[in-house]
Short mmCIF file of C-alpha atoms in Angstrom, two decimals:
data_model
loop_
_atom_site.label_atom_id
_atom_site.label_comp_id
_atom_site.label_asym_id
_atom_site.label_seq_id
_atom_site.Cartn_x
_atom_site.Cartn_y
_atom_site.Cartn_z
CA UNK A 884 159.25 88.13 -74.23
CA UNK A 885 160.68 91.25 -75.71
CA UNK A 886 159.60 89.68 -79.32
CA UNK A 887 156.11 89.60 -77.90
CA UNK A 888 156.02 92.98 -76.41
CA UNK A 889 156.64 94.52 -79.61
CA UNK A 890 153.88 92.04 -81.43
CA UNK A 891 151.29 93.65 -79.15
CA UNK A 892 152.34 97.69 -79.60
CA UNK A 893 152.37 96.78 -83.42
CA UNK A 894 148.93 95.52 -83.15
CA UNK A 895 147.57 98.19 -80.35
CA UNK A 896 148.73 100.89 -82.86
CA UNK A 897 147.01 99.09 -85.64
CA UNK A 898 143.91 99.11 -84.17
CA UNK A 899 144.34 102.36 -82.82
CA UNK A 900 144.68 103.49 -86.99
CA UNK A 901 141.95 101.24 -87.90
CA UNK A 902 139.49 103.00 -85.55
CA UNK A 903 140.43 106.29 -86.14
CA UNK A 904 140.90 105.74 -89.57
CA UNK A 905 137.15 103.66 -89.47
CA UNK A 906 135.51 106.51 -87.09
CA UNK A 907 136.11 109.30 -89.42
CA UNK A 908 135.03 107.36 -92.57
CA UNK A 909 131.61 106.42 -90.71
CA UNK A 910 131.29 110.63 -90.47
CA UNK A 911 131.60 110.90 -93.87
CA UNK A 912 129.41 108.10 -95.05
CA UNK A 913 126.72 109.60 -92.77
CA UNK A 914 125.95 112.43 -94.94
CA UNK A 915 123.33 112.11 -97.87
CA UNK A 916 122.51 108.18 -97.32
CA UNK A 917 118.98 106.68 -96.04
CA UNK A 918 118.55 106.40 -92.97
CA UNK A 919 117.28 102.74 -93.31
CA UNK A 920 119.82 100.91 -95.01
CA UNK A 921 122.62 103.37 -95.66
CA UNK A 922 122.28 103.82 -99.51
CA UNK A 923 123.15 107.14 -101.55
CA UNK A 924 120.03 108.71 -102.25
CA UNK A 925 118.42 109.27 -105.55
CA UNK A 926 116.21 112.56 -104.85
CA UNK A 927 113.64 111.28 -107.47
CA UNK A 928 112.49 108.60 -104.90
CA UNK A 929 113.46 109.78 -101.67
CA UNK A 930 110.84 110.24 -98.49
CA UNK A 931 111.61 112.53 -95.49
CA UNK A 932 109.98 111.85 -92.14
CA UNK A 933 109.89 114.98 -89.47
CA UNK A 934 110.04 113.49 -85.97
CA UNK A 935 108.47 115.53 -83.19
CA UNK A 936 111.66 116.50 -81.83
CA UNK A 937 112.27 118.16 -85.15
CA UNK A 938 115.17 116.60 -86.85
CA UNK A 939 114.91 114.85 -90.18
CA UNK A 940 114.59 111.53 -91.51
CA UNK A 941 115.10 110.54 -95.19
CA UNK A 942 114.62 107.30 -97.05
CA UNK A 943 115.30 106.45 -100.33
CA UNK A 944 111.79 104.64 -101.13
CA UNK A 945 109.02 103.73 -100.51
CA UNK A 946 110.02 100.63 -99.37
CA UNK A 947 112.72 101.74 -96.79
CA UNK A 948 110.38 104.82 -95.27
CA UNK A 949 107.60 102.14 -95.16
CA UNK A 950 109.85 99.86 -93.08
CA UNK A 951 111.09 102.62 -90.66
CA UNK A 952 107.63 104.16 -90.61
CA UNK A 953 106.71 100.65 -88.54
CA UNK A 954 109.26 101.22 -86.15
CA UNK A 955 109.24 104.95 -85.51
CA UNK A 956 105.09 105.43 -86.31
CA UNK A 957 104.36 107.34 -82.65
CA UNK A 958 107.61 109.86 -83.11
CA UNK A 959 106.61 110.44 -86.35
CA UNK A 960 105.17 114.19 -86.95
CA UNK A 961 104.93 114.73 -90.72
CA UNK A 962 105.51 112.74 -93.82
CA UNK A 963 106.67 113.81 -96.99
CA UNK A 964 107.33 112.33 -100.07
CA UNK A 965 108.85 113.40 -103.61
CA UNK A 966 106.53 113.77 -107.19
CA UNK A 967 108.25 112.01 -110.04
CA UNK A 968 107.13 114.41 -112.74
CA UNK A 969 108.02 117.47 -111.19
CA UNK A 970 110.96 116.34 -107.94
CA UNK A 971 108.72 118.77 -105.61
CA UNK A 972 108.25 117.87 -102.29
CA UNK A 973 104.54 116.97 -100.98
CA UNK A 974 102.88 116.04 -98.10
CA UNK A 975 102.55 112.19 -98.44
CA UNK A 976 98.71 112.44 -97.47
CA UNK A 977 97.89 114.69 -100.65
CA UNK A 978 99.85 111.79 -103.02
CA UNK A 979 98.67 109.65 -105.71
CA UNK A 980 100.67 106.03 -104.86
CA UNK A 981 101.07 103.45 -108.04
CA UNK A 982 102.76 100.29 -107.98
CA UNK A 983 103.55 99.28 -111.37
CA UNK A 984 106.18 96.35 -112.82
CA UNK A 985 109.14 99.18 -112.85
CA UNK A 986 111.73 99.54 -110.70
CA UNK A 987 112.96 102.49 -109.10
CA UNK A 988 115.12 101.58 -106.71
CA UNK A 989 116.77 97.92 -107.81
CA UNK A 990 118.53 97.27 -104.66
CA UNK A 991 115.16 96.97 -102.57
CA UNK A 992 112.95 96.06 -105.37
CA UNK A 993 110.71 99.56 -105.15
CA UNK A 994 107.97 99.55 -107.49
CA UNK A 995 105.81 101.92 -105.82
CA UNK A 996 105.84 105.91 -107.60
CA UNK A 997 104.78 108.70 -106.26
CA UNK A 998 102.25 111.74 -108.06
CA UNK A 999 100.93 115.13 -106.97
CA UNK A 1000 98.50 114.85 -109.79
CA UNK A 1001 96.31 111.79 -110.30
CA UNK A 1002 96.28 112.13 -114.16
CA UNK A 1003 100.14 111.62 -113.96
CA UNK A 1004 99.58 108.71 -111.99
CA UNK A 1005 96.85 107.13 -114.09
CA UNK A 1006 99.42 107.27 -117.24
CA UNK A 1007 101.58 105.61 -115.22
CA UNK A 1008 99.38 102.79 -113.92
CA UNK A 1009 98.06 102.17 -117.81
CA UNK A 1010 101.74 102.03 -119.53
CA UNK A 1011 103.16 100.18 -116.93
CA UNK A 1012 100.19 97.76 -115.82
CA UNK A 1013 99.91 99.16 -111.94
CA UNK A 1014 97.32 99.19 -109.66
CA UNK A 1015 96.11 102.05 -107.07
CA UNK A 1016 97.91 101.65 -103.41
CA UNK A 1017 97.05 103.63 -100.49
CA UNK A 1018 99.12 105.70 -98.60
CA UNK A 1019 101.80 103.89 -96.85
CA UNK A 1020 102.27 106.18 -94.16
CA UNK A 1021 99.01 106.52 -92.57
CA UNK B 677 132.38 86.81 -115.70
CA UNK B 678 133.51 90.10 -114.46
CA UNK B 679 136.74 90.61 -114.84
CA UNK B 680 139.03 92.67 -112.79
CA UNK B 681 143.00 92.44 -110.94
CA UNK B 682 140.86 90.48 -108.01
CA UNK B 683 138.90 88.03 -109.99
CA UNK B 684 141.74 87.15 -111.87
CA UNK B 685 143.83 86.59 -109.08
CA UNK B 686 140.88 84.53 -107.46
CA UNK B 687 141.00 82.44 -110.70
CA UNK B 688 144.62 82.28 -110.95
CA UNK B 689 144.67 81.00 -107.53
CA UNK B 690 142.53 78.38 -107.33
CA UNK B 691 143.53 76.82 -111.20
CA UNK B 692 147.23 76.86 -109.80
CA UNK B 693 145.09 75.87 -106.24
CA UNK B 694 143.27 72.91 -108.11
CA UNK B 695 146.43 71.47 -110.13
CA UNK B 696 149.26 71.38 -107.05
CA UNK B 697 146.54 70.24 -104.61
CA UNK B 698 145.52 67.34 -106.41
CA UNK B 699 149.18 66.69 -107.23
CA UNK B 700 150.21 67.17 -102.83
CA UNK B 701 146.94 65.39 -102.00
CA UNK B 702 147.75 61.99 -103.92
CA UNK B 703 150.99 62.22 -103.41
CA UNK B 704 150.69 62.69 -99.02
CA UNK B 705 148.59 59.99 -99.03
CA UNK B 706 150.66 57.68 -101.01
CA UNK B 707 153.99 58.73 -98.82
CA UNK B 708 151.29 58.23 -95.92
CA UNK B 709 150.83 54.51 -96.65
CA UNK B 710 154.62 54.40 -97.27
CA UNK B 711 156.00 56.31 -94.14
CA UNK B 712 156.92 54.02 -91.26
CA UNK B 713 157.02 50.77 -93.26
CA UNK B 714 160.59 49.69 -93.16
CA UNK B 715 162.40 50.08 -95.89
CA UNK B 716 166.15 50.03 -96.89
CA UNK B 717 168.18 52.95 -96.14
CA UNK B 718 168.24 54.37 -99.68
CA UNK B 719 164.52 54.01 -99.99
CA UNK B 720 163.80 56.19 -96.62
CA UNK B 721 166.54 58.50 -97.80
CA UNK B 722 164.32 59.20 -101.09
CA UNK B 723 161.02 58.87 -99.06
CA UNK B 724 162.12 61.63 -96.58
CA UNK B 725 163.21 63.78 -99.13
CA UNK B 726 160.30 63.30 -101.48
CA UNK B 727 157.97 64.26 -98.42
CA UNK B 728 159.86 67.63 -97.59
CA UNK B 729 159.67 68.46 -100.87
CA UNK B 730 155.42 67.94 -100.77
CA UNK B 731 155.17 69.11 -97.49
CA UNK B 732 157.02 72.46 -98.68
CA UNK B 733 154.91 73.17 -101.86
CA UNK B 734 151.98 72.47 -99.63
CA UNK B 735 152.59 74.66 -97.40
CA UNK B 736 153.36 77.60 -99.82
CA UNK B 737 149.45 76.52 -101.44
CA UNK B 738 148.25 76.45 -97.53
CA UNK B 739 149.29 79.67 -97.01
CA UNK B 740 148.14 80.87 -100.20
CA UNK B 741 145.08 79.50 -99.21
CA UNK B 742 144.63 81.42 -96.25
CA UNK B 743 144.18 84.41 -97.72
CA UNK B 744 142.44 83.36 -100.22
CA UNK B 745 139.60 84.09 -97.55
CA UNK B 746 139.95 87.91 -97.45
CA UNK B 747 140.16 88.10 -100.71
CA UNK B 748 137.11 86.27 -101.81
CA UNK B 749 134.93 88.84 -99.91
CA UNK B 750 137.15 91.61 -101.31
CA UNK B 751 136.38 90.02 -104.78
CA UNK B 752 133.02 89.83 -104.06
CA UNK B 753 132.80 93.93 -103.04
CA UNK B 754 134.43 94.68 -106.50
CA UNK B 755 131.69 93.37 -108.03
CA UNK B 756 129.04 95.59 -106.33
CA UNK B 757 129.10 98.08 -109.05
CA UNK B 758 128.80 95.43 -111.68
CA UNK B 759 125.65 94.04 -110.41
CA UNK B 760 122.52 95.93 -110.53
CA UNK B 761 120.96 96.26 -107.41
CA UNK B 762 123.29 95.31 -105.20
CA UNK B 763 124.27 98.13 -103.14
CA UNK B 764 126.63 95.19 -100.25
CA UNK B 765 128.26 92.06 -100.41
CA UNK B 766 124.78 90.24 -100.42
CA UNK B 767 123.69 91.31 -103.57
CA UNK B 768 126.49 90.14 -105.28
CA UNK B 769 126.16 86.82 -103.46
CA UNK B 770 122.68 86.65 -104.90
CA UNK B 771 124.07 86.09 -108.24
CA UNK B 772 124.69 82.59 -107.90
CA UNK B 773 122.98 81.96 -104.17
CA UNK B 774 123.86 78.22 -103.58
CA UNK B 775 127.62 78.13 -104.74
CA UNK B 776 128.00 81.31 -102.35
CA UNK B 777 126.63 79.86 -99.53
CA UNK B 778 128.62 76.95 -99.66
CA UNK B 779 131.80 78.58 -100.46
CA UNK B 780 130.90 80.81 -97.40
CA UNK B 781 130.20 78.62 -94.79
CA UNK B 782 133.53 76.00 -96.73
CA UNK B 783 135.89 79.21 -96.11
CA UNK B 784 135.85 78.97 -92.51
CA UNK B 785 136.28 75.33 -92.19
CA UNK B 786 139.16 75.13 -94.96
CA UNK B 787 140.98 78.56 -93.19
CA UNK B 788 140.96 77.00 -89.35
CA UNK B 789 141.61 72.86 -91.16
CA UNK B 790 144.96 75.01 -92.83
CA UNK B 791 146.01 76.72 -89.91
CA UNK B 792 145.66 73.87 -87.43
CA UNK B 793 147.76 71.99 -89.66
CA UNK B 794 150.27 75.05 -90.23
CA UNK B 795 150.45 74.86 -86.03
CA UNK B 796 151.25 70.81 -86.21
CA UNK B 797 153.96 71.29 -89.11
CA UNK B 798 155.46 73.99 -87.01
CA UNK B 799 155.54 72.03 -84.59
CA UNK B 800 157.30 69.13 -85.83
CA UNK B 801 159.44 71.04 -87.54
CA UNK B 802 160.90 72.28 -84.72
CA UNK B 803 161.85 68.56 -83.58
CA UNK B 804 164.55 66.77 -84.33
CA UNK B 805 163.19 63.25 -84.98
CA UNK B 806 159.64 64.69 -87.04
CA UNK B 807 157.11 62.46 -84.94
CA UNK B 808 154.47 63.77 -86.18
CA UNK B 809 155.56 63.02 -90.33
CA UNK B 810 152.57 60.23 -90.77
CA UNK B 811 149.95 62.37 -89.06
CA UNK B 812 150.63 65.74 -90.89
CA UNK B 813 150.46 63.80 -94.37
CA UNK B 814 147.58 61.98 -93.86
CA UNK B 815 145.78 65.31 -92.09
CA UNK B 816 147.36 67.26 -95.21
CA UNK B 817 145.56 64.87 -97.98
CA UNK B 818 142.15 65.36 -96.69
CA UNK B 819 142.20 69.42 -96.25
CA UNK B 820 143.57 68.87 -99.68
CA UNK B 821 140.59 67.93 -100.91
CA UNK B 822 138.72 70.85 -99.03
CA UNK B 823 141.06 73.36 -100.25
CA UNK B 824 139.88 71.63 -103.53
CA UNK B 825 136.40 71.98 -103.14
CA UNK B 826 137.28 75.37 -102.19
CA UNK B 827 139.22 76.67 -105.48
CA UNK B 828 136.81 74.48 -108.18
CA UNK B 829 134.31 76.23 -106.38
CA UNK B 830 135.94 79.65 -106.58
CA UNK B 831 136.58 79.24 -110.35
CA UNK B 832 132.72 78.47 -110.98
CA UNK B 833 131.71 81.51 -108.80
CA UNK B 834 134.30 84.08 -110.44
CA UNK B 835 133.31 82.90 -114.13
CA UNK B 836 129.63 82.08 -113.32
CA UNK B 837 129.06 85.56 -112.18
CA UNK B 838 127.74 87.65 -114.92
CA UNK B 839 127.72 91.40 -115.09
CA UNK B 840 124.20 93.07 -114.72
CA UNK B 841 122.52 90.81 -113.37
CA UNK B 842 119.66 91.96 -111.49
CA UNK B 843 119.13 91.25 -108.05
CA UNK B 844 117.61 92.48 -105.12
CA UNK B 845 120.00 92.93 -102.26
CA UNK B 846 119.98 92.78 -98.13
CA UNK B 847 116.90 95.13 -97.30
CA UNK B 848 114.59 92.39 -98.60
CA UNK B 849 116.15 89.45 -96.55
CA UNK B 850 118.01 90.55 -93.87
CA UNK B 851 115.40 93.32 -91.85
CA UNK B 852 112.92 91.10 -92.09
CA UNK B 853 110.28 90.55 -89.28
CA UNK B 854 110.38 86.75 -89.27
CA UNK B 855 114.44 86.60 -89.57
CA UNK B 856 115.58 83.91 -87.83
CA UNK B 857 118.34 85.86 -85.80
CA UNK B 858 115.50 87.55 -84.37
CA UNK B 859 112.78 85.11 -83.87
CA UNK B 860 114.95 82.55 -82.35
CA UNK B 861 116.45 84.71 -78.99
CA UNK B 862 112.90 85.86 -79.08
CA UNK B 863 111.03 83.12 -78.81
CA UNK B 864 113.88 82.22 -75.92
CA UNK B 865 114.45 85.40 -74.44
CA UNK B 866 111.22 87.60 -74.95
CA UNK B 867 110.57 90.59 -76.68
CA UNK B 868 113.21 92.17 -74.99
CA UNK B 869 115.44 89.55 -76.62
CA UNK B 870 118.07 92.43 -77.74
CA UNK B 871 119.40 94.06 -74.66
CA UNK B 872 119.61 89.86 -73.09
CA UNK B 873 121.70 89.20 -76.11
CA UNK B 874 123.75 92.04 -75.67
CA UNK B 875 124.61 91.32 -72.07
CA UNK B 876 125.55 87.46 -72.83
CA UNK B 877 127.48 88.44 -75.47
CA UNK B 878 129.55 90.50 -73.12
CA UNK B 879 129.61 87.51 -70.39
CA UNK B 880 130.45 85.24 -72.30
CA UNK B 881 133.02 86.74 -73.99
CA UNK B 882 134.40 87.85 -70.87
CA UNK B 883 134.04 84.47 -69.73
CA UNK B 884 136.09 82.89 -72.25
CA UNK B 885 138.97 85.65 -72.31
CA UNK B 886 138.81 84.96 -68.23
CA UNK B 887 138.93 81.47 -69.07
CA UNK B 888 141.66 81.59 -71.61
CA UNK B 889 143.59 83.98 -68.97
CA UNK B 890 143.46 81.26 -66.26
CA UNK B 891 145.21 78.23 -68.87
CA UNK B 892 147.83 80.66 -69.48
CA UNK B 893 148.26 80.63 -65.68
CA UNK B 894 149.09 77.30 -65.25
CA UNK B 895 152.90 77.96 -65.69
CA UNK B 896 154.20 75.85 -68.56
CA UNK B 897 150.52 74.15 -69.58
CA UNK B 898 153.05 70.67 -69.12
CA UNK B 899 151.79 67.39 -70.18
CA UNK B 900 151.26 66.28 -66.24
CA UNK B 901 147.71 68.92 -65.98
CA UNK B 902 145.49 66.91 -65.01
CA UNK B 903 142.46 66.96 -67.45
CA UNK B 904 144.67 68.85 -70.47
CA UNK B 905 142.63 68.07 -73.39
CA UNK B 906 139.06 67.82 -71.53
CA UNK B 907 139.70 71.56 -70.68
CA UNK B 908 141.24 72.72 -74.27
CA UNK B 909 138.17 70.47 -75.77
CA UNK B 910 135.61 72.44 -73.57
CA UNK B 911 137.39 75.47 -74.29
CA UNK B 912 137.06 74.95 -78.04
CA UNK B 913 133.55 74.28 -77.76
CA UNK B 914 132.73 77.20 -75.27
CA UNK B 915 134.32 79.33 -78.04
CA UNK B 916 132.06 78.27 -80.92
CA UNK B 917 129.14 78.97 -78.85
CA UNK B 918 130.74 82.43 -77.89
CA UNK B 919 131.11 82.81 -81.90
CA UNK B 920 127.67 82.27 -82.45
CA UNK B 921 126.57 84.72 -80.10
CA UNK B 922 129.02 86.95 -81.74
CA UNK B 923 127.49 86.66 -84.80
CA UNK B 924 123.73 86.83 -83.58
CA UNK B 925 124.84 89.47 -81.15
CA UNK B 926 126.28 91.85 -84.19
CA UNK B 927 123.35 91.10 -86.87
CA UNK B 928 120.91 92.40 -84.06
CA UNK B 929 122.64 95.07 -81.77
CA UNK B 930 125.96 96.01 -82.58
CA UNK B 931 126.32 95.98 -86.39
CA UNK B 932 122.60 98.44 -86.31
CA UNK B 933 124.35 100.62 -83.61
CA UNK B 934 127.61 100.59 -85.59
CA UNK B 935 126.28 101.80 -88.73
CA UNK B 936 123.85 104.33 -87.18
CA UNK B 937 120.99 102.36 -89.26
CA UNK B 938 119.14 100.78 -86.04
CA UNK B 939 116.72 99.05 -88.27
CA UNK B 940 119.27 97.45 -90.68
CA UNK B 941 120.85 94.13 -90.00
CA UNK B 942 123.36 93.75 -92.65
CA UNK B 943 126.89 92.41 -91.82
CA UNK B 944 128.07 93.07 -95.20
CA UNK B 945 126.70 96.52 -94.88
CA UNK B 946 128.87 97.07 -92.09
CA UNK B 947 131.86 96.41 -93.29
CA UNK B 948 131.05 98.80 -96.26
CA UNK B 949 130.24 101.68 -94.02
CA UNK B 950 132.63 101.01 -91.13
CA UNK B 951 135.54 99.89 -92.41
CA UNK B 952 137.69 99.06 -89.44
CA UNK B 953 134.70 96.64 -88.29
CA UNK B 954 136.51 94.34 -90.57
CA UNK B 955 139.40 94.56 -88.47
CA UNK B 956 137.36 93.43 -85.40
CA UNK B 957 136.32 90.86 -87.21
CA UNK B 958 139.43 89.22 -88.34
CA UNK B 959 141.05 89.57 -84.85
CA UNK B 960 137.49 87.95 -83.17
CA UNK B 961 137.90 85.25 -85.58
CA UNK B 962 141.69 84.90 -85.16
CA UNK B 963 140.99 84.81 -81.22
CA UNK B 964 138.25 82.03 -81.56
CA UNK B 965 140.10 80.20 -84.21
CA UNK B 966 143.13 80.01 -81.73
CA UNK B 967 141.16 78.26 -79.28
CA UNK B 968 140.20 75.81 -81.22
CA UNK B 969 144.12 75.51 -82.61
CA UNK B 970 145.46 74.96 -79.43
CA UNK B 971 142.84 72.08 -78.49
CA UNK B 972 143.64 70.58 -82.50
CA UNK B 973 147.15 70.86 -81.40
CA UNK B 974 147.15 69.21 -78.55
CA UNK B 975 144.90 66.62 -80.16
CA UNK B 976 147.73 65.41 -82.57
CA UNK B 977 150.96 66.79 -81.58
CA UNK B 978 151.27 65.23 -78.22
CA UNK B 979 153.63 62.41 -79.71
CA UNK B 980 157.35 61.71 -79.18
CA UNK B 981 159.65 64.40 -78.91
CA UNK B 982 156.68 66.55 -80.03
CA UNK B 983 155.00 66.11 -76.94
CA UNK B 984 157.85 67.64 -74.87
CA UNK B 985 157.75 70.96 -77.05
CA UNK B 986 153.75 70.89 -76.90
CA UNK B 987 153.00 72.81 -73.74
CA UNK B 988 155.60 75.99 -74.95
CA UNK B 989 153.47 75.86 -78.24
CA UNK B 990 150.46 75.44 -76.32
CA UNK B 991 151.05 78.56 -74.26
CA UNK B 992 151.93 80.63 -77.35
CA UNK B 993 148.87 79.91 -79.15
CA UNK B 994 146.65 80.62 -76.45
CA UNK B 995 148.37 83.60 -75.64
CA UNK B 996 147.34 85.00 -79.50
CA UNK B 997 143.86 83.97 -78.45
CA UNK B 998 143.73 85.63 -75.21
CA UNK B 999 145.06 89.11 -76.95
CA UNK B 1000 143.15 88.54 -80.29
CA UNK B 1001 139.81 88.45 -78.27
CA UNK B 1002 140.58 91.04 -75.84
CA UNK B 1003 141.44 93.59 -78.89
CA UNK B 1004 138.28 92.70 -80.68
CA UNK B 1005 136.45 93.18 -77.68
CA UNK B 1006 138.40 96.07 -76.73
CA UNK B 1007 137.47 97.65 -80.47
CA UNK B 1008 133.41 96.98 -80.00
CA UNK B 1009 133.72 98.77 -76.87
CA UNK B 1010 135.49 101.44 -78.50
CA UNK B 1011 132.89 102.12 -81.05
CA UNK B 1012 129.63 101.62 -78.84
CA UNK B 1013 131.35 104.50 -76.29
CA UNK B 1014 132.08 106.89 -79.57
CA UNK B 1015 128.61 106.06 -80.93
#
């Protein structure tokens, strides 16, 4: 019985570690990584949603704002999404959207790029054989 | 083939895996056919001694074998970086999709076949007369030829897999709309299918720990309880359906909630970004596993001077269930208060 006891305060205290140990890593982790699937970021591609409560959202494509935007459409106040010529920020209504046979993100398959300007986009859509999308976030 | 301390220990494994099991397999069967036949004295002397010495390598492979399990998915993470576009556990396993599956959903069986039989030898071991010999060597040639299945198939996977492969990884297949973890409690429980899952996750859990509690009352679980293996059997069986709510349960509430990602659905995700989920995990499946251990036991152990020792072992092993369930339980409480 005494063997037993001591089984279960090993194992309480190892679970106790493991979640305080697991807590604090899930802090750290937070920081930086979409909100939809928990990847590191890559600026380049990234989409931020402002909810009307204010905070932030961020996404790293297309494809994972687009999936989110589904979900969270009436809390949504303001899209924006990043130009891949110059990394600027812009409103996701004024963008040029291309999807075109490369890859930006491999891990979700995104093939859709962003542009401020529409020239940039239509060198895009010609070297790449894309085709004109609308705005996913309307 | 990517090739790192894990995968070469996963191949090391399963060649040495693949040549002693074939060599324990043959051989149990053969001293199978042999065991209980009379024979001269000398003949069972050398038959005895020829079994303990099969039954020992065995069980050094067996428990080998056991964690082989771990570290197949801990194999599998090392490759993440080596595979383009996998950013979990289910990219890589999109290398080679098939041989994965198989080897995922073989795992399982092959870990809770090796540790039933682990229970029985235990068991026997600790008599005096070893009533049980015939049974554990037949039992041991056919998870043999799982834990065969098992390490061929682990030596395909490691050298199959090649480095850079493109694939596209969880967000495509797992958040889905049409999933079936979804549409199936939906189409049962409505659209509010999510917080009803939740809730009979929790009763049913509590149910069997309650359950579980209540064999442990009866004092020494003898051989004279009425209905013994009718209750162990519908215990076993209440636990696999309590597993598969576990594991619908955490794909659609508690693995989103976990991670702080409510629309991603990733198990393999989880374990990447909450660590001591993993620990849940094991001591869910040890819990459930146990259950189903004690009703295996008392399937083939109650014999000779086994029986008489079976209720002690009995007790034990659903004592490890009742606490193995109650901590993981415990631990998802734990993290949906702190979340």
């Amino acid at each position: 019985m005494t063997s037993n006891k001591r089984w279960v305060a090993l194992c309480i205290i190892f679970i106790m570690i493991s979640l305080v140990s697991g807590c604090k890593g899930e802090r750290k982790s937070i920081e930086n990584r979409c909100d939809y699937d928990g990847v590191k970021i890559e600026p380049l591609y990234a989409v931020y949603f402002t909810l009307q409560d204010g905070t932030e959202k961020k996404f790293c494509s297309i494809v994972c704002a687009s999936m989110s935007f589904s979900e969270l459409r009436d809390k949504v106040k303001a899209v924006q999404v990043v130009d891949e010529i110059s990394g600027k920020r812009i409103s996701a209504a004024e963008a040029f959207y291309v999807e075109s046979e490369v890859v930006t993100v491999p891990h979700n398959r995104n093939r859709f790029h962003v542009f401020s300007n529409r020239e940039d986009a239509e060198k895009h859509l010609k070297k790449f054989h894309g085709r004109w999308i609308e705005n996913p976030f309307r | 083939m990517i090739l790192n301390a894990l995968s070469i220990s996963m191949i090391f494994i399963g060649a040495i895996s693949v040549f002693l099991t074939v060599w324990g397999g043959i051989s149990s069967l053969f001293l199978y056919k042999k065991w209980g036949v009379s024979s001269t004295p000398e003949e069972r002397t050398s038959l005895e001694d020829r079994s303990y010495l099969v039954l020992l390598i065995m069980m050094i492979v067996l428990l080998i074998r056991l964690i082989n399990w771990p570290l197949f998915y801990g194999t599998l993470q090392s490759f993440i970086h080596d595979i383009e576009g996998a950013m979990c556990i289910f990219g890589v396993t999109q290398v080679k999709p098939s041989l994965t599956l198989f080897l995922e959903y073989l795992k399982p069986i092959t870990f809770f076949l090796i540790g039933g039989w682990l229970i029985l030898h235990f068991l026997d071991r600790a008599t005096k007369t070893s009533p049980l010999m015939g049974r554990k060597l037949l039992l041991l040639s056919v998870i043999s030829l799982f834990v065969l299945i098992d390490s061929v198939g682990d030596i395909l996977l490691m050298i199959g897999i090649a480095p850079g492969t493109l694939v596209s990884c969880c967000t495509t297949v797992t958040d889905i709309a049409n999933r079936p973890t979804r549409t199936t409690p939906e189409s049962l429980l409505g659209p509010q299918y999510a917080q009803s899952i939740k809730i009979l996750y929790f009763v049913t859990h509590l149910l069997l720990i309650g359950v579980v509690g209540l064999v442990l009352k009866f004092k020494k679980l003898g051989n004279t309880v009425p209905w013994r293996r009718g209750i162990l059997a519908f215990l076993f069986l209440f636990a696999m359906v309590n597993g598969i709510l576990f594991v619908i349960s955490q794909i659609e509430v508690f693995a989103p909630s976990m991670m702080h990602l409510p629309f991603h659905h990733c198990l393999y995700c989880l374990w990447q970004y909450v660590p001591d989920s993993i620990v849940m995990y094991l001591l869910f499946i040890l819990g459930t596993f146990s259950v189903g251990w004690g009703f295996t036991t008392e399937l083939f152990g109650k014999r000779g001077e086994a029986a008489d020792l079976l209720p002690g072992y009995l007790r034990k092993i659903y004592w490890f269930a009742f606490f193995f369930l109650l901590a993981s339980l415990v631990m998802l409480i734990i993290h949906l208060l702190v979340d």
